[in-house]
Each structure stands twice: as structure tokens, then as C-alpha cells.
mmCIF file of C-alpha atoms in Angstrom:
data_model
loop_
_atom_site.group_PDB
_atom_site.id
_atom_site.type_symbol
_atom_site.label_atom_id
_atom_site.label_comp_id
_atom_site.label_asym_id
_atom_site.label_seq_id
_atom_site.Cartn_x
_atom_site.Cartn_y
_atom_site.Cartn_z
ATOM 1 C CA UNK A 1 73.004 103.652 138.960
ATOM 2 C CA UNK A 2 72.254 107.368 138.847
ATOM 3 C CA UNK A 3 70.772 107.042 135.359
ATOM 4 C CA UNK A 4 67.954 104.940 136.838
ATOM 5 C CA UNK A 5 66.867 107.806 139.041
ATOM 6 C CA UNK A 6 63.753 109.662 137.870
ATOM 7 C CA UNK A 7 64.281 113.264 136.749
ATOM 8 C CA UNK A 8 62.179 115.988 138.364
ATOM 9 C CA UNK A 9 62.098 119.234 136.356
ATOM 10 C CA UNK A 10 61.661 122.189 138.687
ATOM 11 C CA UNK A 11 61.097 125.865 137.979
ATOM 12 C CA UNK A 12 63.441 127.454 140.557
ATOM 13 C CA UNK A 13 63.261 131.188 141.225
ATOM 14 C CA UNK A 14 65.243 131.279 144.457
ATOM 15 C CA UNK A 15 62.039 132.016 146.374
ATOM 16 C CA UNK A 16 60.766 130.344 149.517
ATOM 17 C CA UNK A 17 58.363 127.997 147.727
ATOM 18 C CA UNK A 18 60.585 126.681 144.940
ATOM 19 C CA UNK A 19 63.554 126.432 147.330
ATOM 20 C CA UNK A 20 61.337 124.424 149.680
ATOM 21 C CA UNK A 21 60.772 121.955 146.855
ATOM 22 C CA UNK A 22 64.498 121.704 146.138
ATOM 23 C CA UNK A 23 65.225 121.035 149.804
ATOM 24 C CA UNK A 24 62.480 118.391 149.854
ATOM 25 C CA UNK A 25 63.866 116.706 146.737
ATOM 26 C CA UNK A 26 67.384 116.726 148.190
ATOM 27 C CA UNK A 27 66.227 114.051 150.630
ATOM 28 C CA UNK A 28 64.949 111.749 147.875
ATOM 29 C CA UNK A 29 66.638 109.360 145.437
ATOM 30 C CA UNK A 30 65.971 111.447 142.334
ATOM 31 C CA UNK A 31 67.749 113.699 139.862
ATOM 32 C CA UNK A 32 66.561 117.310 140.105
ATOM 33 C CA UNK A 33 66.819 119.505 137.026
ATOM 34 C CA UNK A 34 66.239 123.168 137.938
ATOM 35 C CA UNK A 35 65.175 125.774 135.376
ATOM 36 C CA UNK A 36 65.366 129.539 135.687
ATOM 37 C CA UNK A 37 63.854 132.020 133.219
ATOM 38 C CA UNK A 38 65.958 135.135 132.641
ATOM 39 C CA UNK A 39 64.064 138.326 131.871
ATOM 40 C CA UNK A 40 66.559 141.066 132.828
ATOM 41 C CA UNK A 41 64.359 142.133 135.729
ATOM 42 C CA UNK A 42 65.706 144.132 138.672
ATOM 43 C CA UNK A 43 65.498 141.147 140.994
ATOM 44 C CA UNK A 44 67.368 138.703 138.741
ATOM 45 C CA UNK A 45 70.848 139.041 140.328
ATOM 46 C CA UNK A 46 69.281 138.564 143.761
ATOM 47 C CA UNK A 47 67.320 135.496 142.643
ATOM 48 C CA UNK A 48 70.374 133.869 141.083
ATOM 49 C CA UNK A 49 72.399 134.634 144.199
ATOM 50 C CA UNK A 50 69.677 133.030 146.319
ATOM 51 C CA UNK A 51 69.798 129.908 144.138
ATOM 52 C CA UNK A 52 73.578 129.806 144.564
ATOM 53 C CA UNK A 53 73.384 130.141 148.356
ATOM 54 C CA UNK A 54 70.596 127.590 148.751
ATOM 55 C CA UNK A 55 72.509 125.203 146.481
ATOM 56 C CA UNK A 56 75.528 125.527 148.764
ATOM 57 C CA UNK A 57 73.377 124.682 151.795
ATOM 58 C CA UNK A 58 71.877 121.656 150.051
ATOM 59 C CA UNK A 59 75.238 120.290 148.924
ATOM 60 C CA UNK A 60 76.731 120.750 152.401
ATOM 61 C CA UNK A 61 73.853 119.021 154.190
ATOM 62 C CA UNK A 62 74.607 115.438 155.332
ATOM 63 C CA UNK A 63 71.084 114.317 154.470
ATOM 64 C CA UNK A 64 71.354 115.222 150.784
ATOM 65 C CA UNK A 65 71.107 112.156 148.549
ATOM 66 C CA UNK A 66 69.682 113.477 145.279
ATOM 67 C CA UNK A 67 71.670 114.381 142.195
ATOM 68 C CA UNK A 68 71.397 118.103 141.525
ATOM 69 C CA UNK A 69 71.874 118.799 137.828
ATOM 70 C CA UNK A 70 73.307 122.150 136.632
ATOM 71 C CA UNK A 71 70.852 125.042 136.537
ATOM 72 C CA UNK A 72 69.420 125.653 133.070
ATOM 73 C CA UNK A 73 68.878 129.372 132.423
ATOM 74 C CA UNK A 74 66.307 130.048 129.700
ATOM 75 C CA UNK A 75 66.135 133.573 128.222
ATOM 76 C CA UNK A 76 62.476 134.535 128.041
ATOM 77 C CA UNK A 77 62.853 135.842 124.496
ATOM 78 C CA UNK A 78 63.937 132.391 123.337
ATOM 79 C CA UNK A 79 60.733 130.669 124.489
ATOM 80 C CA UNK A 80 58.762 129.760 121.386
ATOM 81 C CA UNK A 81 55.592 131.780 120.768
ATOM 82 C CA UNK A 82 52.283 129.974 120.994
ATOM 83 C CA UNK A 83 49.182 131.963 119.956
ATOM 84 C CA UNK A 84 46.825 129.370 121.440
ATOM 85 C CA UNK A 85 48.384 129.733 124.900
ATOM 86 C CA UNK A 86 48.575 133.526 124.611
ATOM 87 C CA UNK A 87 44.894 133.854 123.713
ATOM 88 C CA UNK A 88 43.847 131.382 126.415
ATOM 89 C CA UNK A 89 45.895 133.337 128.962
ATOM 90 C CA UNK A 90 44.141 136.572 127.975
ATOM 91 C CA UNK A 91 40.721 134.982 128.342
ATOM 92 C CA UNK A 92 41.636 133.559 131.757
ATOM 93 C CA UNK A 93 42.835 137.000 132.872
ATOM 94 C CA UNK A 94 39.510 138.451 131.755
ATOM 95 C CA UNK A 95 37.833 136.378 134.445
ATOM 96 C CA UNK A 96 40.602 136.081 137.036
ATOM 97 C CA UNK A 97 43.733 138.247 136.616
ATOM 98 C CA UNK A 98 47.051 136.454 137.100
ATOM 99 C CA UNK A 99 50.640 137.506 136.621
ATOM 100 C CA UNK A 100 51.906 138.002 133.061
ATOM 101 C CA UNK A 101 54.743 135.536 133.733
ATOM 102 C CA UNK A 102 52.311 132.622 133.563
ATOM 103 C CA UNK A 103 51.845 133.231 129.846
ATOM 104 C CA UNK A 104 55.480 132.634 128.950
ATOM 105 C CA UNK A 105 55.931 129.968 131.624
ATOM 106 C CA UNK A 106 53.028 128.102 130.022
ATOM 107 C CA UNK A 107 54.833 128.321 126.682
ATOM 108 C CA UNK A 108 57.994 126.998 128.345
ATOM 109 C CA UNK A 109 56.064 124.050 129.809
ATOM 110 C CA UNK A 110 55.454 122.772 126.262
ATOM 111 C CA UNK A 111 59.162 122.056 125.861
ATOM 112 C CA UNK A 112 59.955 120.792 129.397
ATOM 113 C CA UNK A 113 58.188 117.570 130.290
ATOM 114 C CA UNK A 114 56.319 117.736 133.592
ATOM 115 C CA UNK A 115 57.748 121.100 134.641
ATOM 116 C CA UNK A 116 56.998 121.729 138.312
ATOM 117 C CA UNK A 117 55.763 125.143 139.348
ATOM 118 C CA UNK A 118 55.754 125.980 143.056
ATOM 119 C CA UNK A 119 52.253 127.214 143.818
ATOM 120 C CA UNK A 120 51.022 127.205 147.397
ATOM 121 C CA UNK A 121 47.544 126.794 148.881
ATOM 122 C CA UNK A 122 45.075 129.294 147.409
ATOM 123 C CA UNK A 123 44.845 132.720 149.001
ATOM 124 C CA UNK A 124 42.346 135.439 148.064
ATOM 125 C CA UNK A 125 44.162 136.243 144.783
ATOM 126 C CA UNK A 126 46.840 134.867 142.480
ATOM 127 C CA UNK A 127 47.344 131.822 140.274
ATOM 128 C CA UNK A 128 46.421 129.290 142.969
ATOM 129 C CA UNK A 129 43.081 131.044 143.549
ATOM 130 C CA UNK A 130 42.508 131.158 139.782
ATOM 131 C CA UNK A 131 43.099 127.401 139.561
ATOM 132 C CA UNK A 132 40.820 126.740 142.533
ATOM 133 C CA UNK A 133 38.041 128.854 141.010
ATOM 134 C CA UNK A 134 38.233 127.634 137.421
ATOM 135 C CA UNK A 135 39.605 124.120 137.724
ATOM 136 C CA UNK A 136 39.966 120.893 139.654
ATOM 137 C CA UNK A 137 43.143 118.983 140.429
ATOM 138 C CA UNK A 138 43.944 115.337 141.013
ATOM 139 C CA UNK A 139 46.942 113.723 142.691
ATOM 140 C CA UNK A 140 49.418 111.575 140.763
ATOM 141 C CA UNK A 141 51.306 109.245 143.106
ATOM 142 C CA UNK A 142 52.766 106.564 140.853
ATOM 143 C CA UNK A 143 56.361 107.670 141.494
ATOM 144 C CA UNK A 144 58.665 108.711 144.339
ATOM 145 C CA UNK A 145 57.438 112.316 144.335
ATOM 146 C CA UNK A 146 53.639 112.784 144.316
ATOM 147 C CA UNK A 147 52.269 115.869 142.613
ATOM 148 C CA UNK A 148 48.961 117.359 141.534
ATOM 149 C CA UNK A 149 47.814 118.102 137.986
ATOM 150 C CA UNK A 150 44.787 119.789 136.494
ATOM 151 C CA UNK A 151 41.932 117.465 135.621
ATOM 152 C CA UNK A 152 41.069 118.184 131.958
ATOM 153 C CA UNK A 153 37.517 116.887 132.336
ATOM 154 C CA UNK A 154 36.498 119.251 135.137
ATOM 155 C CA UNK A 155 38.665 122.310 134.460
ATOM 156 C CA UNK A 156 38.002 125.337 132.313
ATOM 157 C CA UNK A 157 39.504 124.692 128.839
ATOM 158 C CA UNK A 158 41.434 127.982 128.769
ATOM 159 C CA UNK A 159 42.800 127.344 132.252
ATOM 160 C CA UNK A 160 43.908 123.883 131.127
ATOM 161 C CA UNK A 161 45.623 125.341 128.070
ATOM 162 C CA UNK A 162 47.684 127.579 130.345
ATOM 163 C CA UNK A 163 48.330 125.306 133.340
ATOM 164 C CA UNK A 164 47.541 121.808 132.072
ATOM 165 C CA UNK A 165 51.151 120.734 131.450
ATOM 166 C CA UNK A 166 52.470 121.793 134.865
ATOM 167 C CA UNK A 167 53.034 119.557 137.859
ATOM 168 C CA UNK A 168 52.118 121.113 141.230
ATOM 169 C CA UNK A 169 54.441 119.607 143.883
ATOM 170 C CA UNK A 170 53.048 118.214 147.116
ATOM 171 C CA UNK A 171 52.787 119.047 149.951
ATOM 172 C CA UNK A 172 53.683 122.566 148.758
ATOM 173 C CA UNK A 173 50.433 122.877 146.787
ATOM 174 C CA UNK A 174 48.517 122.365 150.067
ATOM 175 C CA UNK A 175 50.732 124.605 152.226
ATOM 176 C CA UNK A 176 50.823 128.267 153.111
ATOM 177 C CA UNK A 177 54.227 129.885 153.538
ATOM 178 C CA UNK A 178 54.059 129.682 157.329
ATOM 179 C CA UNK A 179 53.513 125.918 156.983
ATOM 180 C CA UNK A 180 56.828 125.632 155.151
ATOM 181 C CA UNK A 181 58.975 127.110 157.920
ATOM 182 C CA UNK A 182 58.682 124.202 160.418
ATOM 183 C CA UNK A 183 59.552 121.764 157.634
ATOM 184 C CA UNK A 184 62.640 123.757 156.656
ATOM 185 C CA UNK A 185 63.759 123.586 160.300
ATOM 186 C CA UNK A 186 62.817 119.923 160.730
ATOM 187 C CA UNK A 187 64.984 119.032 157.739
ATOM 188 C CA UNK A 188 67.932 121.025 159.104
ATOM 189 C CA UNK A 189 67.575 124.014 156.777
ATOM 190 C CA UNK A 190 66.401 126.675 159.216
ATOM 191 C CA UNK A 191 69.165 129.081 158.226
ATOM 192 C CA UNK A 192 68.311 128.592 154.540
ATOM 193 C CA UNK A 193 65.005 130.431 154.952
ATOM 194 C CA UNK A 194 66.731 133.830 155.089
ATOM 195 C CA UNK A 195 68.785 133.033 151.985
ATOM 196 C CA UNK A 196 65.750 132.810 149.702
ATOM 197 C CA UNK A 197 64.605 135.825 147.695
ATOM 198 C CA UNK A 198 61.213 137.202 146.719
ATOM 199 C CA UNK A 199 61.298 140.986 146.128
ATOM 200 C CA UNK A 200 60.817 142.452 142.635
ATOM 201 C CA UNK A 201 62.315 145.883 143.340
ATOM 202 C CA UNK A 202 65.159 145.583 145.881
ATOM 203 C CA UNK A 203 66.424 148.753 147.528
ATOM 204 C CA UNK A 204 70.053 148.810 148.662
ATOM 205 C CA UNK A 205 70.112 145.024 148.508
ATOM 206 C CA UNK A 206 67.081 144.544 150.743
ATOM 207 C CA UNK A 207 63.384 143.783 150.009
ATOM 208 C CA UNK A 208 61.453 146.919 149.087
ATOM 209 C CA UNK A 209 58.323 146.174 151.137
ATOM 210 C CA UNK A 210 55.808 147.431 148.571
ATOM 211 C CA UNK A 211 55.976 145.162 145.494
ATOM 212 C CA UNK A 212 53.383 142.388 145.237
ATOM 213 C CA UNK A 213 55.619 139.555 146.545
ATOM 214 C CA UNK A 214 56.706 141.689 149.519
ATOM 215 C CA UNK A 215 53.132 142.604 150.397
ATOM 216 C CA UNK A 216 52.050 138.971 150.046
ATOM 217 C CA UNK A 217 54.850 137.786 152.334
ATOM 218 C CA UNK A 218 53.969 140.324 155.021
ATOM 219 C CA UNK A 219 50.280 139.400 154.805
ATOM 220 C CA UNK A 220 51.211 135.752 155.269
ATOM 221 C CA UNK A 221 53.034 136.467 158.519
ATOM 222 C CA UNK A 222 56.663 136.687 157.391
ATOM 223 C CA UNK A 223 57.350 140.290 158.353
ATOM 224 C CA UNK A 224 60.561 139.084 160.052
ATOM 225 C CA UNK A 225 62.129 138.931 156.569
ATOM 226 C CA UNK A 226 62.056 142.746 156.353
ATOM 227 C CA UNK A 227 64.095 145.607 157.750
ATOM 228 C CA UNK A 228 62.385 148.482 159.564
ATOM 229 C CA UNK A 229 62.776 150.547 156.390
ATOM 230 C CA UNK A 230 61.079 147.837 154.353
ATOM 231 C CA UNK A 231 58.145 147.675 156.763
ATOM 232 C CA UNK A 232 57.844 151.465 156.658
ATOM 233 C CA UNK A 233 57.689 151.335 152.865
ATOM 234 C CA UNK A 234 55.053 148.618 153.169
ATOM 235 C CA UNK A 235 52.859 150.962 155.234
ATOM 236 C CA UNK A 236 53.376 153.695 152.626
ATOM 237 C CA UNK A 237 53.184 151.306 149.638
ATOM 238 C CA UNK A 238 50.480 153.308 147.840
ATOM 239 C CA UNK A 239 52.819 156.308 147.686
ATOM 240 C CA UNK A 240 55.839 154.269 146.569
ATOM 241 C CA UNK A 241 53.878 152.409 143.886
ATOM 242 C CA UNK A 242 52.509 155.692 142.545
ATOM 243 C CA UNK A 243 56.067 157.025 142.377
ATOM 244 C CA UNK A 244 57.198 153.999 140.348
ATOM 245 C CA UNK A 245 54.296 154.411 137.933
ATOM 246 C CA UNK A 246 55.147 158.072 137.377
ATOM 247 C CA UNK A 247 58.815 157.243 136.762
ATOM 248 C CA UNK A 248 57.820 154.461 134.340
ATOM 249 C CA UNK A 249 55.648 156.859 132.334
ATOM 250 C CA UNK A 250 58.463 159.422 132.195
ATOM 251 C CA UNK A 251 60.977 156.785 131.049
ATOM 252 C CA UNK A 252 58.549 155.531 128.413
ATOM 253 C CA UNK A 253 58.005 159.033 127.034
ATOM 254 C CA UNK A 254 61.712 159.793 126.980
ATOM 255 C CA UNK A 255 62.371 156.463 125.299
ATOM 256 C CA UNK A 256 59.709 157.104 122.693
ATOM 257 C CA UNK A 257 61.213 160.503 121.875
ATOM 258 C CA UNK A 258 64.693 159.007 121.655
ATOM 259 C CA UNK A 259 63.540 156.195 119.382
ATOM 260 C CA UNK A 260 61.677 158.672 117.194
ATOM 261 C CA UNK A 261 64.771 160.793 116.796
ATOM 262 C CA UNK A 262 66.871 157.773 115.901
ATOM 263 C CA UNK A 263 64.415 156.724 113.184
ATOM 264 C CA UNK A 264 64.293 160.189 111.571
#
């Protein structure tokens, strides 16, 4: 009976890592419940389209045996506030800066039991490096899908407040992105790789080359995911990022003036 299958709650962004986990789960006798957090960011339509395309590949694959439950989209503004998590996040960032999304994802993890977050093997920066520096993990293997969790006894208390409820899927937590590609192909999902999405600021429907995810992907050896224009923007990323900052300041000032006029 399908109801006897264990449920695996997965944070799915449409990226290479979280899509890798969904492909892995598709080969197992489980029910997968994907979650997506909506924040009205520029990349959101591209991420949702990636999820749709990867879902189509998974459903069409003859080796798929899991039950894929409908995607749950959670508006970020509807995630309950939690001052304890927010303050712990700020203290963690004071020692090891991590993306602001981990604050509200941590708050989401309080309402989703065992929410999986697709972090890969630690690089020089990022959340995985923060966890490696401030905490210790242990493997839980008492079910069909082993995962790692933070050890509360040997991890920084603030780090545990932020990441302690997450499950870190294996082997993804021990992989780099280049390690994922052979597995995608081995499982018959080689063409799915190019359907994933990662860029924060797409330009004409293609990865920009200069946002943090783009730079990270290029540094990890996946430059083949970019057009020549994207790679050129990568080389000139300091200029492009400065341009975005200037535009953001101008928009903020114009918005402030508009709001002020409306209040008068």
C-alpha cells in the first residue's frame, strides 16, 4: 500500500543539487513531498519551470517507482516569525556569513518535519563550510534513505538553532557538483542536467554569469552550462555587480520619494 511508504520532505528549488535528490528518490519505494518557497525573485519563473521539466523527466523514466506528491509552494511572507532563530542566524553570520535565505528556511523547518535541504560537500564559503566549521554531523540510517543531521552535543548552539531541524541527504552532502553528473547519467537522466536552474538574475532567459550561484557553478567546473555571453559577463562580473548595486540604490531612492509623497 502506498500509505505505508515513508514520506521524504524535500526543499526543491529546481537546481542541480535538489533535483539530484529528487532523481535519487525516484528510484526508491518512498513518497516524496517537495516544497518550494516563493519570494517573487527574478529567478522564480525559471526555477518553477525547471521543476516542471525535471518532473516530466522523472515521470517518463521507466525506473521511477516512488510516489511524487504535488509541489507545495510556500509564500515566504507566510512563514511564521521566530525571534530565537532570527537572532541565532545573525550571530552565526557574525562569525561565518551565509545567505539570508537560511533564516527563513530555518523558520520553515519548524513546521515541516525532517525537511531536507540539498547542501553539497563544503567548499571555501557557504552554508556547508559554516556547518563544517561550527558543527559536527552524524549519519541516520534507520530508514530507506540515509541522511545526516547536526549533532547537538558537538555543534555550536546558534548553528544548531538554525540548522538543527534539517536533514542533509546522502550522498549529496558528501558530493561536489561534478560528482553528481556521472550519477545523473548512470541513472538515465543525463539530459535532465541541462533542465535544472541556478541563476539569480537571468538575462534573456539564460544564466547571467555573475551572480553568486553562477560564479560558484563556473568555479566548480560546470562552465558548459553557460553561453559565451554568460562567460564574458563572468569575466567582467565586478563591473556587472557594481552596475546592479547602483541601479538598486537608485530604485530605493525613487521608491522612498514615491512613498513619502503618498504619505503626505
